[in-house]
JSON list of C-alpha atoms in Angstrom, two decimals:
[
{"chain": "A", "resi": 15, "resn": "MET", "atom": "CA", "xyz": [65.04, 135.67, 242.01]},
{"chain": "A", "resi": 16, "resn": "SER", "atom": "CA", "xyz": [61.74, 137.35, 241.23]},
{"chain": "A", "resi": 17, "resn": "VAL", "atom": "CA", "xyz": [60.08, 139.06, 238.27]},
{"chain": "A", "resi": 18, "resn": "LEU", "atom": "CA", "xyz": [58.67, 142.59, 238.22]},
{"chain": "A", "resi": 19, "resn": "MET", "atom": "CA", "xyz": [55.64, 142.61, 235.89]},
{"chain": "A", "resi": 20, "resn": "LEU", "atom": "CA", "xyz": [54.79, 145.82, 234.04]},
{"chain": "A", "resi": 21, "resn": "GLN", "atom": "CA", "xyz": [51.87, 146.93, 231.88]},
{"chain": "A", "resi": 22, "resn": "LEU", "atom": "CA", "xyz": [52.79, 149.30, 229.05]},
{"chain": "A", "resi": 23, "resn": "ALA", "atom": "CA", "xyz": [49.66, 150.77, 227.49]},
{"chain": "A", "resi": 24, "resn": "GLY", "atom": "CA", "xyz": [48.93, 154.18, 226.01]},
{"chain": "A", "resi": 25, "resn": "PRO", "atom": "CA", "xyz": [47.55, 156.02, 222.98]},
{"chain": "A", "resi": 26, "resn": "LEU", "atom": "CA", "xyz": [51.11, 156.33, 221.65]},
{"chain": "A", "resi": 27, "resn": "GLN", "atom": "CA", "xyz": [54.38, 154.55, 222.41]},
{"chain": "A", "resi": 28, "resn": "SER", "atom": "CA", "xyz": [57.79, 154.90, 220.78]},
{"chain": "A", "resi": 29, "resn": "TRP", "atom": "CA", "xyz": [60.70, 152.56, 221.49]},
{"chain": "A", "resi": 30, "resn": "GLY", "atom": "CA", "xyz": [63.65, 153.61, 219.37]},
{"chain": "A", "resi": 31, "resn": "ALA", "atom": "CA", "xyz": [66.74, 151.45, 219.00]},
{"chain": "A", "resi": 32, "resn": "THR", "atom": "CA", "xyz": [68.28, 152.71, 215.75]},
{"chain": "A", "resi": 33, "resn": "SER", "atom": "CA", "xyz": [67.07, 156.32, 215.48]},
{"chain": "A", "resi": 34, "resn": "ARG", "atom": "CA", "xyz": [69.39, 158.71, 213.65]},
{"chain": "A", "resi": 35, "resn": "PHE", "atom": "CA", "xyz": [69.28, 162.41, 212.86]},
{"chain": "A", "resi": 36, "resn": "ALA", "atom": "CA", "xyz": [65.84, 163.57, 211.60]},
{"chain": "A", "resi": 37, "resn": "ARG", "atom": "CA", "xyz": [64.30, 160.11, 211.27]},
{"chain": "A", "resi": 38, "resn": "ARG", "atom": "CA", "xyz": [63.18, 158.73, 214.65]},
{"chain": "A", "resi": 39, "resn": "SER", "atom": "CA", "xyz": [61.93, 155.19, 214.19]},
{"chain": "A", "resi": 40, "resn": "THR", "atom": "CA", "xyz": [60.35, 152.83, 216.70]},
{"chain": "A", "resi": 41, "resn": "GLU", "atom": "CA", "xyz": [60.56, 149.12, 217.31]},
{"chain": "A", "resi": 42, "resn": "ALA", "atom": "CA", "xyz": [57.28, 147.19, 217.23]},
{"chain": "A", "resi": 43, "resn": "ALA", "atom": "CA", "xyz": [57.62, 146.32, 220.95]},
{"chain": "A", "resi": 44, "resn": "PRO", "atom": "CA", "xyz": [59.23, 147.94, 224.01]},
{"chain": "A", "resi": 45, "resn": "THR", "atom": "CA", "xyz": [63.02, 147.88, 224.14]},
{"chain": "A", "resi": 46, "resn": "LYS", "atom": "CA", "xyz": [65.15, 146.96, 227.13]},
{"chain": "A", "resi": 47, "resn": "SER", "atom": "CA", "xyz": [66.89, 150.34, 227.07]},
{"chain": "A", "resi": 48, "resn": "GLY", "atom": "CA", "xyz": [63.53, 152.14, 227.11]},
{"chain": "A", "resi": 49, "resn": "VAL", "atom": "CA", "xyz": [62.14, 150.13, 230.01]},
{"chain": "A", "resi": 50, "resn": "ILE", "atom": "CA", "xyz": [65.39, 150.39, 232.00]},
{"chain": "A", "resi": 51, "resn": "GLY", "atom": "CA", "xyz": [65.26, 154.15, 231.42]},
{"chain": "A", "resi": 52, "resn": "LEU", "atom": "CA", "xyz": [61.68, 154.21, 232.74]},
{"chain": "A", "resi": 53, "resn": "LEU", "atom": "CA", "xyz": [62.72, 152.31, 235.88]},
{"chain": "A", "resi": 54, "resn": "ALA", "atom": "CA", "xyz": [65.80, 154.49, 236.42]},
{"chain": "A", "resi": 55, "resn": "ALA", "atom": "CA", "xyz": [63.63, 157.60, 236.17]},
{"chain": "A", "resi": 56, "resn": "ALA", "atom": "CA", "xyz": [61.16, 156.17, 238.71]},
{"chain": "A", "resi": 57, "resn": "LEU", "atom": "CA", "xyz": [64.08, 155.69, 241.12]},
{"chain": "A", "resi": 58, "resn": "GLY", "atom": "CA", "xyz": [65.23, 159.27, 240.54]},
{"chain": "A", "resi": 59, "resn": "ARG", "atom": "CA", "xyz": [68.57, 158.36, 238.98]},
{"chain": "A", "resi": 60, "resn": "GLU", "atom": "CA", "xyz": [70.33, 161.00, 236.92]},
{"chain": "A", "resi": 61, "resn": "ARG", "atom": "CA", "xyz": [71.24, 160.19, 233.32]},
{"chain": "A", "resi": 62, "resn": "THR", "atom": "CA", "xyz": [74.93, 160.04, 234.29]},
{"chain": "A", "resi": 63, "resn": "ALA", "atom": "CA", "xyz": [74.34, 157.48, 237.07]},
{"chain": "A", "resi": 64, "resn": "ASP", "atom": "CA", "xyz": [75.73, 153.94, 236.97]},
{"chain": "A", "resi": 65, "resn": "LEU", "atom": "CA", "xyz": [73.31, 151.55, 235.23]},
{"chain": "A", "resi": 66, "resn": "SER", "atom": "CA", "xyz": [75.10, 148.26, 235.77]},
{"chain": "A", "resi": 67, "resn": "ASP", "atom": "CA", "xyz": [72.61, 146.83, 238.30]},
{"chain": "A", "resi": 68, "resn": "LEU", "atom": "CA", "xyz": [69.58, 147.64, 236.13]},
{"chain": "A", "resi": 69, "resn": "ALA", "atom": "CA", "xyz": [71.28, 146.56, 232.91]},
{"chain": "A", "resi": 70, "resn": "ALA", "atom": "CA", "xyz": [71.96, 143.13, 234.45]},
{"chain": "A", "resi": 71, "resn": "LEU", "atom": "CA", "xyz": [68.21, 142.44, 234.79]},
{"chain": "A", "resi": 72, "resn": "ARG", "atom": "CA", "xyz": [66.87, 139.91, 232.29]},
{"chain": "A", "resi": 73, "resn": "PHE", "atom": "CA", "xyz": [64.14, 141.48, 230.14]},
{"chain": "A", "resi": 74, "resn": "GLY", "atom": "CA", "xyz": [61.15, 140.09, 228.26]},
{"chain": "A", "resi": 75, "resn": "VAL", "atom": "CA", "xyz": [57.98, 141.34, 226.56]},
{"chain": "A", "resi": 76, "resn": "ARG", "atom": "CA", "xyz": [54.62, 139.81, 225.70]},
{"chain": "A", "resi": 77, "resn": "VAL", "atom": "CA", "xyz": [52.65, 141.46, 222.89]},
{"chain": "A", "resi": 78, "resn": "ASP", "atom": "CA", "xyz": [49.06, 141.62, 224.17]},
{"chain": "A", "resi": 79, "resn": "GLN", "atom": "CA", "xyz": [47.79, 144.11, 221.56]},
{"chain": "A", "resi": 80, "resn": "PRO", "atom": "CA", "xyz": [50.14, 144.89, 218.64]},
{"chain": "A", "resi": 81, "resn": "GLY", "atom": "CA", "xyz": [48.84, 148.36, 217.76]},
{"chain": "A", "resi": 82, "resn": "THR", "atom": "CA", "xyz": [49.48, 150.14, 214.47]},
{"chain": "A", "resi": 83, "resn": "LEU", "atom": "CA", "xyz": [52.42, 152.16, 213.16]},
{"chain": "A", "resi": 84, "resn": "LEU", "atom": "CA", "xyz": [51.86, 155.92, 213.00]},
{"chain": "A", "resi": 85, "resn": "ARG", "atom": "CA", "xyz": [54.10, 158.51, 211.29]},
{"chain": "A", "resi": 86, "resn": "ASP", "atom": "CA", "xyz": [54.30, 162.16, 212.34]},
{"chain": "A", "resi": 87, "resn": "PHE", "atom": "CA", "xyz": [56.16, 165.13, 210.85]},
{"chain": "A", "resi": 88, "resn": "HIS", "atom": "CA", "xyz": [57.54, 167.14, 213.77]},
{"chain": "A", "resi": 89, "resn": "THR", "atom": "CA", "xyz": [58.39, 170.84, 213.67]},
{"chain": "A", "resi": 90, "resn": "ALA", "atom": "CA", "xyz": [59.78, 173.10, 216.40]},
{"chain": "A", "resi": 91, "resn": "HIS", "atom": "CA", "xyz": [61.09, 176.62, 216.90]},
{"chain": "A", "resi": 92, "resn": "HIS", "atom": "CA", "xyz": [63.66, 177.92, 219.35]},
{"chain": "A", "resi": 93, "resn": "PHE", "atom": "CA", "xyz": [61.83, 179.68, 222.20]},
{"chain": "A", "resi": 94, "resn": "VAL", "atom": "CA", "xyz": [64.19, 182.69, 222.28]},
{"chain": "A", "resi": 95, "resn": "THR", "atom": "CA", "xyz": [65.52, 183.13, 218.73]},
{"chain": "A", "resi": 96, "resn": "GLY", "atom": "CA", "xyz": [62.48, 181.84, 216.86]},
{"chain": "A", "resi": 97, "resn": "GLU", "atom": "CA", "xyz": [64.72, 179.81, 214.55]},
{"chain": "A", "resi": 98, "resn": "ALA", "atom": "CA", "xyz": [63.08, 176.74, 213.07]},
{"chain": "A", "resi": 99, "resn": "ALA", "atom": "CA", "xyz": [64.57, 173.34, 213.85]},
{"chain": "A", "resi": 100, "resn": "PRO", "atom": "CA", "xyz": [64.89, 170.80, 211.03]},
{"chain": "A", "resi": 101, "resn": "VAL", "atom": "CA", "xyz": [61.67, 168.95, 210.24]},
{"chain": "A", "resi": 102, "resn": "SER", "atom": "CA", "xyz": [61.90, 165.44, 211.68]},
{"chain": "A", "resi": 103, "resn": "GLU", "atom": "CA", "xyz": [59.97, 162.28, 210.85]},
{"chain": "A", "resi": 104, "resn": "ARG", "atom": "CA", "xyz": [58.85, 160.43, 213.99]},
{"chain": "A", "resi": 105, "resn": "PHE", "atom": "CA", "xyz": [57.19, 157.04, 214.27]},
{"chain": "A", "resi": 106, "resn": "TYR", "atom": "CA", "xyz": [54.93, 155.73, 217.02]},
{"chain": "A", "resi": 107, "resn": "VAL", "atom": "CA", "xyz": [53.01, 152.57, 217.87]},
{"chain": "A", "resi": 108, "resn": "ALA", "atom": "CA", "xyz": [49.36, 153.54, 218.43]},
{"chain": "A", "resi": 109, "resn": "ASP", "atom": "CA", "xyz": [46.80, 151.72, 220.62]},
{"chain": "A", "resi": 110, "resn": "ALA", "atom": "CA", "xyz": [49.20, 149.00, 221.74]},
{"chain": "A", "resi": 111, "resn": "VAL", "atom": "CA", "xyz": [49.36, 147.04, 224.99]},
{"chain": "A", "resi": 112, "resn": "PHE", "atom": "CA", "xyz": [52.41, 145.11, 226.19]},
{"chain": "A", "resi": 113, "resn": "VAL", "atom": "CA", "xyz": [53.28, 143.15, 229.30]},
{"chain": "A", "resi": 114, "resn": "ALA", "atom": "CA", "xyz": [56.98, 143.43, 230.17]},
{"chain": "A", "resi": 115, "resn": "GLY", "atom": "CA", "xyz": [58.98, 141.67, 232.84]},
{"chain": "A", "resi": 116, "resn": "VAL", "atom": "CA", "xyz": [62.40, 142.20, 234.40]},
{"chain": "A", "resi": 117, "resn": "GLU", "atom": "CA", "xyz": [63.97, 139.35, 236.36]},
{"chain": "A", "resi": 118, "resn": "GLY", "atom": "CA", "xyz": [66.55, 139.89, 239.08]},
{"chain": "A", "resi": 119, "resn": "GLU", "atom": "CA", "xyz": [67.48, 139.64, 242.73]},
{"chain": "A", "resi": 120, "resn": "ASP", "atom": "CA", "xyz": [64.59, 140.01, 245.16]},
{"chain": "A", "resi": 121, "resn": "ALA", "atom": "CA", "xyz": [65.98, 143.13, 246.86]},
{"chain": "A", "resi": 122, "resn": "LEU", "atom": "CA", "xyz": [66.45, 145.03, 243.60]},
{"chain": "A", "resi": 123, "resn": "VAL", "atom": "CA", "xyz": [63.01, 144.03, 242.31]},
{"chain": "A", "resi": 124, "resn": "GLU", "atom": "CA", "xyz": [61.46, 145.26, 245.57]},
{"chain": "A", "resi": 125, "resn": "THR", "atom": "CA", "xyz": [63.32, 148.57, 245.23]},
{"chain": "A", "resi": 126, "resn": "LEU", "atom": "CA", "xyz": [61.92, 148.95, 241.72]},
{"chain": "A", "resi": 127, "resn": "ARG", "atom": "CA", "xyz": [58.41, 148.14, 242.93]},
{"chain": "A", "resi": 128, "resn": "ARG", "atom": "CA", "xyz": [58.62, 150.89, 245.54]},
{"chain": "A", "resi": 129, "resn": "GLY", "atom": "CA", "xyz": [60.01, 153.28, 242.95]},
{"chain": "A", "resi": 130, "resn": "LEU", "atom": "CA", "xyz": [57.06, 152.69, 240.62]},
{"chain": "A", "resi": 131, "resn": "ALA", "atom": "CA", "xyz": [54.64, 153.23, 243.51]},
{"chain": "A", "resi": 132, "resn": "ALA", "atom": "CA", "xyz": [56.05, 156.75, 244.07]},
{"chain": "A", "resi": 133, "resn": "PRO", "atom": "CA", "xyz": [58.18, 157.70, 241.02]},
{"chain": "A", "resi": 134, "resn": "VAL", "atom": "CA", "xyz": [60.63, 160.58, 241.34]},
{"chain": "A", "resi": 135, "resn": "PHE", "atom": "CA", "xyz": [60.37, 161.42, 237.63]},
{"chain": "A", "resi": 136, "resn": "LEU", "atom": "CA", "xyz": [57.14, 160.71, 235.75]},
{"chain": "A", "resi": 137, "resn": "PRO", "atom": "CA", "xyz": [57.30, 157.55, 233.63]},
{"chain": "A", "resi": 138, "resn": "TYR", "atom": "CA", "xyz": [56.62, 157.63, 229.90]},
{"chain": "A", "resi": 139, "resn": "LEU", "atom": "CA", "xyz": [56.49, 155.06, 227.12]},
{"chain": "A", "resi": 140, "resn": "GLY", "atom": "CA", "xyz": [59.71, 155.67, 225.21]},
{"chain": "A", "resi": 141, "resn": "ARG", "atom": "CA", "xyz": [59.29, 159.44, 224.71]},
{"chain": "A", "resi": 142, "resn": "ARG", "atom": "CA", "xyz": [58.09, 162.20, 227.00]},
{"chain": "A", "resi": 143, "resn": "SER", "atom": "CA", "xyz": [55.17, 162.82, 224.63]},
{"chain": "A", "resi": 144, "resn": "CYS", "atom": "CA", "xyz": [53.89, 159.28, 225.32]},
{"chain": "A", "resi": 145, "resn": "PRO", "atom": "CA", "xyz": [52.30, 159.05, 228.80]},
{"chain": "A", "resi": 146, "resn": "PRO", "atom": "CA", "xyz": [50.87, 155.73, 230.00]},
{"chain": "A", "resi": 147, "resn": "SER", "atom": "CA", "xyz": [47.09, 155.36, 230.11]},
{"chain": "A", "resi": 148, "resn": "ARG", "atom": "CA", "xyz": [47.08, 152.64, 232.81]},
{"chain": "A", "resi": 149, "resn": "PRO", "atom": "CA", "xyz": [49.08, 151.95, 235.98]},
{"chain": "A", "resi": 150, "resn": "ILE", "atom": "CA", "xyz": [52.44, 150.48, 234.99]},
{"chain": "A", "resi": 151, "resn": "PHE", "atom": "CA", "xyz": [52.99, 148.14, 237.93]},
{"chain": "A", "resi": 152, "resn": "LEU", "atom": "CA", "xyz": [51.14, 144.81, 237.76]},
{"chain": "A", "resi": 153, "resn": "GLN", "atom": "CA", "xyz": [52.70, 142.53, 240.37]},
{"chain": "A", "resi": 154, "resn": "VAL", "atom": "CA", "xyz": [55.87, 140.79, 241.53]},
{"chain": "A", "resi": 155, "resn": "GLU", "atom": "CA", "xyz": [56.12, 137.09, 240.62]},
{"chain": "A", "resi": 156, "resn": "GLU", "atom": "CA", "xyz": [58.22, 135.18, 243.13]},
{"chain": "A", "resi": 157, "resn": "GLY", "atom": "CA", "xyz": [59.62, 131.74, 242.44]},
{"chain": "A", "resi": 158, "resn": "ALA", "atom": "CA", "xyz": [58.84, 131.88, 238.71]},
{"chain": "A", "resi": 159, "resn": "GLY", "atom": "CA", "xyz": [61.22, 132.45, 235.83]},
{"chain": "A", "resi": 160, "resn": "LEU", "atom": "CA", "xyz": [60.72, 135.29, 233.37]},
{"chain": "A", "resi": 161, "resn": "ILE", "atom": "CA", "xyz": [59.09, 133.21, 230.61]},
{"chain": "A", "resi": 162, "resn": "GLU", "atom": "CA", "xyz": [56.80, 131.41, 233.04]},
{"chain": "A", "resi": 163, "resn": "ALA", "atom": "CA", "xyz": [55.72, 134.70, 234.62]},
{"chain": "A", "resi": 164, "resn": "LEU", "atom": "CA", "xyz": [54.86, 136.16, 231.20]},
{"chain": "A", "resi": 165, "resn": "ARG", "atom": "CA", "xyz": [52.87, 133.03, 230.31]},
{"chain": "A", "resi": 166, "resn": "ARG", "atom": "CA", "xyz": [50.89, 133.17, 233.58]},
{"chain": "A", "resi": 167, "resn": "GLU", "atom": "CA", "xyz": [49.76, 136.79, 233.36]},
{"chain": "A", "resi": 168, "resn": "PRO", "atom": "CA", "xyz": [46.12, 137.32, 232.25]},
{"chain": "A", "resi": 169, "resn": "TRP", "atom": "CA", "xyz": [45.46, 138.99, 228.92]},
{"chain": "A", "resi": 170, "resn": "HIS", "atom": "CA", "xyz": [45.58, 142.81, 229.22]},
{"chain": "A", "resi": 171, "resn": "ALA", "atom": "CA", "xyz": [44.41, 143.83, 225.75]},
{"chain": "A", "resi": 172, "resn": "ALA", "atom": "CA", "xyz": [41.69, 146.49, 225.61]},
{"chain": "A", "resi": 173, "resn": "ARG", "atom": "CA", "xyz": [38.15, 145.18, 225.95]},
{"chain": "A", "resi": 174, "resn": "TRP", "atom": "CA", "xyz": [37.27, 146.23, 222.40]},
{"chain": "A", "resi": 175, "resn": "TYR", "atom": "CA", "xyz": [40.25, 144.26, 221.08]},
{"chain": "A", "resi": 176, "resn": "GLN", "atom": "CA", "xyz": [39.27, 141.19, 223.09]},
{"chain": "A", "resi": 177, "resn": "ARG", "atom": "CA", "xyz": [35.72, 141.40, 221.67]},
{"chain": "A", "resi": 178, "resn": "ARG", "atom": "CA", "xyz": [37.15, 141.64, 218.17]},
{"chain": "A", "resi": 179, "resn": "ARG", "atom": "CA", "xyz": [38.57, 138.15, 218.76]},
{"chain": "A", "resi": 180, "resn": "ARG", "atom": "CA", "xyz": [35.52, 136.80, 220.57]},
{"chain": "A", "resi": 181, "resn": "ASP", "atom": "CA", "xyz": [35.40, 133.69, 218.37]},
{"chain": "A", "resi": 182, "resn": "GLU", "atom": "CA", "xyz": [38.71, 132.58, 219.95]},
{"chain": "A", "resi": 183, "resn": "ARG", "atom": "CA", "xyz": [38.46, 131.11, 223.46]},
{"chain": "A", "resi": 184, "resn": "THR", "atom": "CA", "xyz": [42.25, 131.17, 223.76]},
{"chain": "A", "resi": 185, "resn": "VAL", "atom": "CA", "xyz": [44.70, 133.52, 222.05]},
{"chain": "A", "resi": 186, "resn": "GLY", "atom": "CA", "xyz": [48.41, 133.03, 221.25]},
{"chain": "A", "resi": 187, "resn": "LEU", "atom": "CA", "xyz": [50.64, 136.00, 222.12]},
{"chain": "A", "resi": 188, "resn": "GLU", "atom": "CA", "xyz": [54.19, 136.62, 220.88]},
{"chain": "A", "resi": 189, "resn": "LEU", "atom": "CA", "xyz": [57.04, 136.55, 223.41]},
{"chain": "A", "resi": 190, "resn": "LEU", "atom": "CA", "xyz": [60.31, 138.46, 222.96]},
{"chain": "A", "resi": 191, "resn": "ILE", "atom": "CA", "xyz": [62.84, 137.31, 225.58]},
{"chain": "A", "resi": 192, "resn": "GLU", "atom": "CA", "xyz": [66.40, 138.43, 226.25]},
{"chain": "A", "resi": 193, "resn": "ALA", "atom": "CA", "xyz": [68.49, 135.49, 225.05]},
{"chain": "A", "resi": 194, "resn": "GLU", "atom": "CA", "xyz": [70.71, 133.37, 227.26]},
{"chain": "A", "resi": 195, "resn": "ALA", "atom": "CA", "xyz": [73.39, 130.87, 226.32]},
{"chain": "A", "resi": 196, "resn": "GLY", "atom": "CA", "xyz": [71.82, 127.80, 224.75]},
{"chain": "A", "resi": 197, "resn": "ASP", "atom": "CA", "xyz": [68.70, 129.52, 223.43]},
{"chain": "A", "resi": 198, "resn": "GLY", "atom": "CA", "xyz": [67.74, 128.73, 219.85]},
{"chain": "A", "resi": 199, "resn": "PRO", "atom": "CA", "xyz": [68.06, 131.12, 216.89]},
{"chain": "A", "resi": 200, "resn": "VAL", "atom": "CA", "xyz": [68.14, 134.72, 218.10]},
{"chain": "A", "resi": 201, "resn": "ASP", "atom": "CA", "xyz": [67.86, 138.18, 216.61]},
{"chain": "A", "resi": 202, "resn": "SER", "atom": "CA", "xyz": [70.30, 140.95, 217.53]},
{"chain": "A", "resi": 203, "resn": "LEU", "atom": "CA", "xyz": [69.32, 144.43, 218.70]},
{"chain": "A", "resi": 204, "resn": "ARG", "atom": "CA", "xyz": [71.60, 147.27, 219.81]},
{"chain": "A", "resi": 205, "resn": "ASP", "atom": "CA", "xyz": [69.57, 147.78, 222.92]},
{"chain": "A", "resi": 206, "resn": "GLN", "atom": "CA", "xyz": [71.68, 146.76, 225.94]},
{"chain": "A", "resi": 207, "resn": "PRO", "atom": "CA", "xyz": [72.13, 150.05, 227.85]},
{"chain": "A", "resi": 208, "resn": "VAL", "atom": "CA", "xyz": [75.63, 150.97, 229.01]},
{"chain": "A", "resi": 209, "resn": "SER", "atom": "CA", "xyz": [75.23, 154.72, 229.62]},
{"chain": "A", "resi": 210, "resn": "PHE", "atom": "CA", "xyz": [72.37, 157.23, 229.32]},
{"chain": "A", "resi": 211, "resn": "ASP", "atom": "CA", "xyz": [74.77, 160.18, 229.67]},
{"chain": "A", "resi": 212, "resn": "PRO", "atom": "CA", "xyz": [73.60, 162.71, 227.00]},
{"chain": "A", "resi": 213, "resn": "LEU", "atom": "CA", "xyz": [77.25, 163.35, 226.10]},
{"chain": "A", "resi": 214, "resn": "ASN", "atom": "CA", "xyz": [78.18, 159.67, 225.90]},
{"chain": "A", "resi": 215, "resn": "ARG", "atom": "CA", "xyz": [75.16, 157.43, 225.22]},
{"chain": "A", "resi": 216, "resn": "ARG", "atom": "CA", "xyz": [76.28, 153.85, 224.71]},
{"chain": "A", "resi": 217, "resn": "TYR", "atom": "CA", "xyz": [74.47, 150.61, 223.92]},
{"chain": "A", "resi": 218, "resn": "ARG", "atom": "CA", "xyz": [75.65, 147.09, 223.17]},
{"chain": "A", "resi": 219, "resn": "LEU", "atom": "CA", "xyz": [74.07, 144.33, 221.12]},
{"chain": "A", "resi": 220, "resn": "ARG", "atom": "CA", "xyz": [71.85, 141.82, 222.89]},
{"chain": "A", "resi": 221, "resn": "GLY", "atom": "CA", "xyz": [70.10, 138.70, 221.65]},
{"chain": "A", "resi": 222, "resn": "VAL", "atom": "CA", "xyz": [66.31, 138.44, 221.39]},
{"chain": "A", "resi": 223, "resn": "TYR", "atom": "CA", "xyz": [64.82, 134.95, 221.63]},
{"chain": "A", "resi": 224, "resn": "ARG", "atom": "CA", "xyz": [61.30, 134.10, 220.42]},
{"chain": "A", "resi": 225, "resn": "PRO", "atom": "CA", "xyz": [60.03, 131.03, 222.29]},
{"chain": "A", "resi": 226, "resn": "GLN", "atom": "CA", "xyz": [56.70, 129.33, 221.64]},
{"chain": "A", "resi": 227, "resn": "ARG", "atom": "CA", "xyz": [53.80, 131.75, 222.00]},
{"chain": "A", "resi": 228, "resn": "ALA", "atom": "CA", "xyz": [52.02, 132.26, 225.30]},
{"chain": "A", "resi": 229, "resn": "THR", "atom": "CA", "xyz": [48.43, 131.01, 225.34]},
{"chain": "A", "resi": 230, "resn": "VAL", "atom": "CA", "xyz": [45.93, 133.12, 227.32]},
{"chain": "A", "resi": 231, "resn": "THR", "atom": "CA", "xyz": [42.18, 132.88, 227.94]},
{"chain": "A", "resi": 232, "resn": "ASN", "atom": "CA", "xyz": [39.97, 135.41, 226.18]},
{"chain": "A", "resi": 233, "resn": "PRO", "atom": "CA", "xyz": [37.48, 136.76, 228.77]},
{"chain": "A", "resi": 234, "resn": "ALA", "atom": "CA", "xyz": [35.33, 138.20, 225.96]},
{"chain": "A", "resi": 235, "resn": "ALA", "atom": "CA", "xyz": [34.93, 134.90, 224.09]},
{"chain": "A", "resi": 236, "resn": "ARG", "atom": "CA", "xyz": [31.44, 133.85, 223.01]},
{"chain": "A", "resi": 237, "resn": "PRO", "atom": "CA", "xyz": [29.80, 131.24, 225.27]},
{"chain": "A", "resi": 238, "resn": "VAL", "atom": "CA", "xyz": [30.02, 127.73, 223.83]},
{"chain": "A", "resi": 239, "resn": "HIS", "atom": "CA", "xyz": [26.61, 126.55, 222.65]},
{"chain": "A", "resi": 240, "resn": "ASP", "atom": "CA", "xyz": [25.90, 122.96, 223.67]},
{"chain": "A", "resi": 241, "resn": "PRO", "atom": "CA", "xyz": [22.77, 121.81, 221.78]},
{"chain": "A", "resi": 242, "resn": "ILE", "atom": "CA", "xyz": [22.45, 118.61, 223.83]},
{"chain": "A", "resi": 243, "resn": "ALA", "atom": "CA", "xyz": [22.51, 120.55, 227.13]},
{"chain": "A", "resi": 244, "resn": "ALA", "atom": "CA", "xyz": [19.99, 123.00, 225.68]},
{"chain": "A", "resi": 245, "resn": "LEU", "atom": "CA", "xyz": [17.58, 120.16, 224.82]},
{"chain": "A", "resi": 246, "resn": "GLY", "atom": "CA", "xyz": [17.95, 118.72, 228.33]},
{"chain": "A", "resi": 247, "resn": "SER", "atom": "CA", "xyz": [16.98, 121.99, 229.96]},
{"chain": "A", "resi": 248, "resn": "ALA", "atom": "CA", "xyz": [13.96, 122.53, 227.70]}
]
């Protein structure tokens, strides 16, 4: 087993799990269905293709930079008839950075790595209007479990955000891990993809486990002032 590590960063992201009609909400962090859709697109799979191999991957997210919620009123007109579509309310997460991981068999993870290196369809962060601002692929972790791989990865927050927390030499980051049997209290999210077919989209509930936070080093932390060492060098 190995873990494919992904960096999800952009001016806007939108990861809907419960969107209905004219109100298109977003979760605060990437969803499994959204990331599996991104990977399927990179491989060139059609929306009607079988998803069972990708859906079986175990998924987790680390929140490196939470971002802020943004609301937009969206209008559109039909290109031919000029008729106006209903006004919709759409939500985004702005200026966020996440590290995501998918854990699975080595051969499948390698196939996904190659797909991200030369994607058939361009990847986006939840919606087509949300392009990534950084390369998505980080690395493949071999011989490490999903949680361990997310804990090991360096902090990928923007430099300005790291400087904002320069008084902290280490920073605790929230982990959201797909639950397994025996995990502690879990939340439920209708986010396990079954079919992306536009005529028959289907999702099942999955558990989300929140283990102890990951602790990462802040590269922008202030140097520690040692007055005794300073006197010795005077």
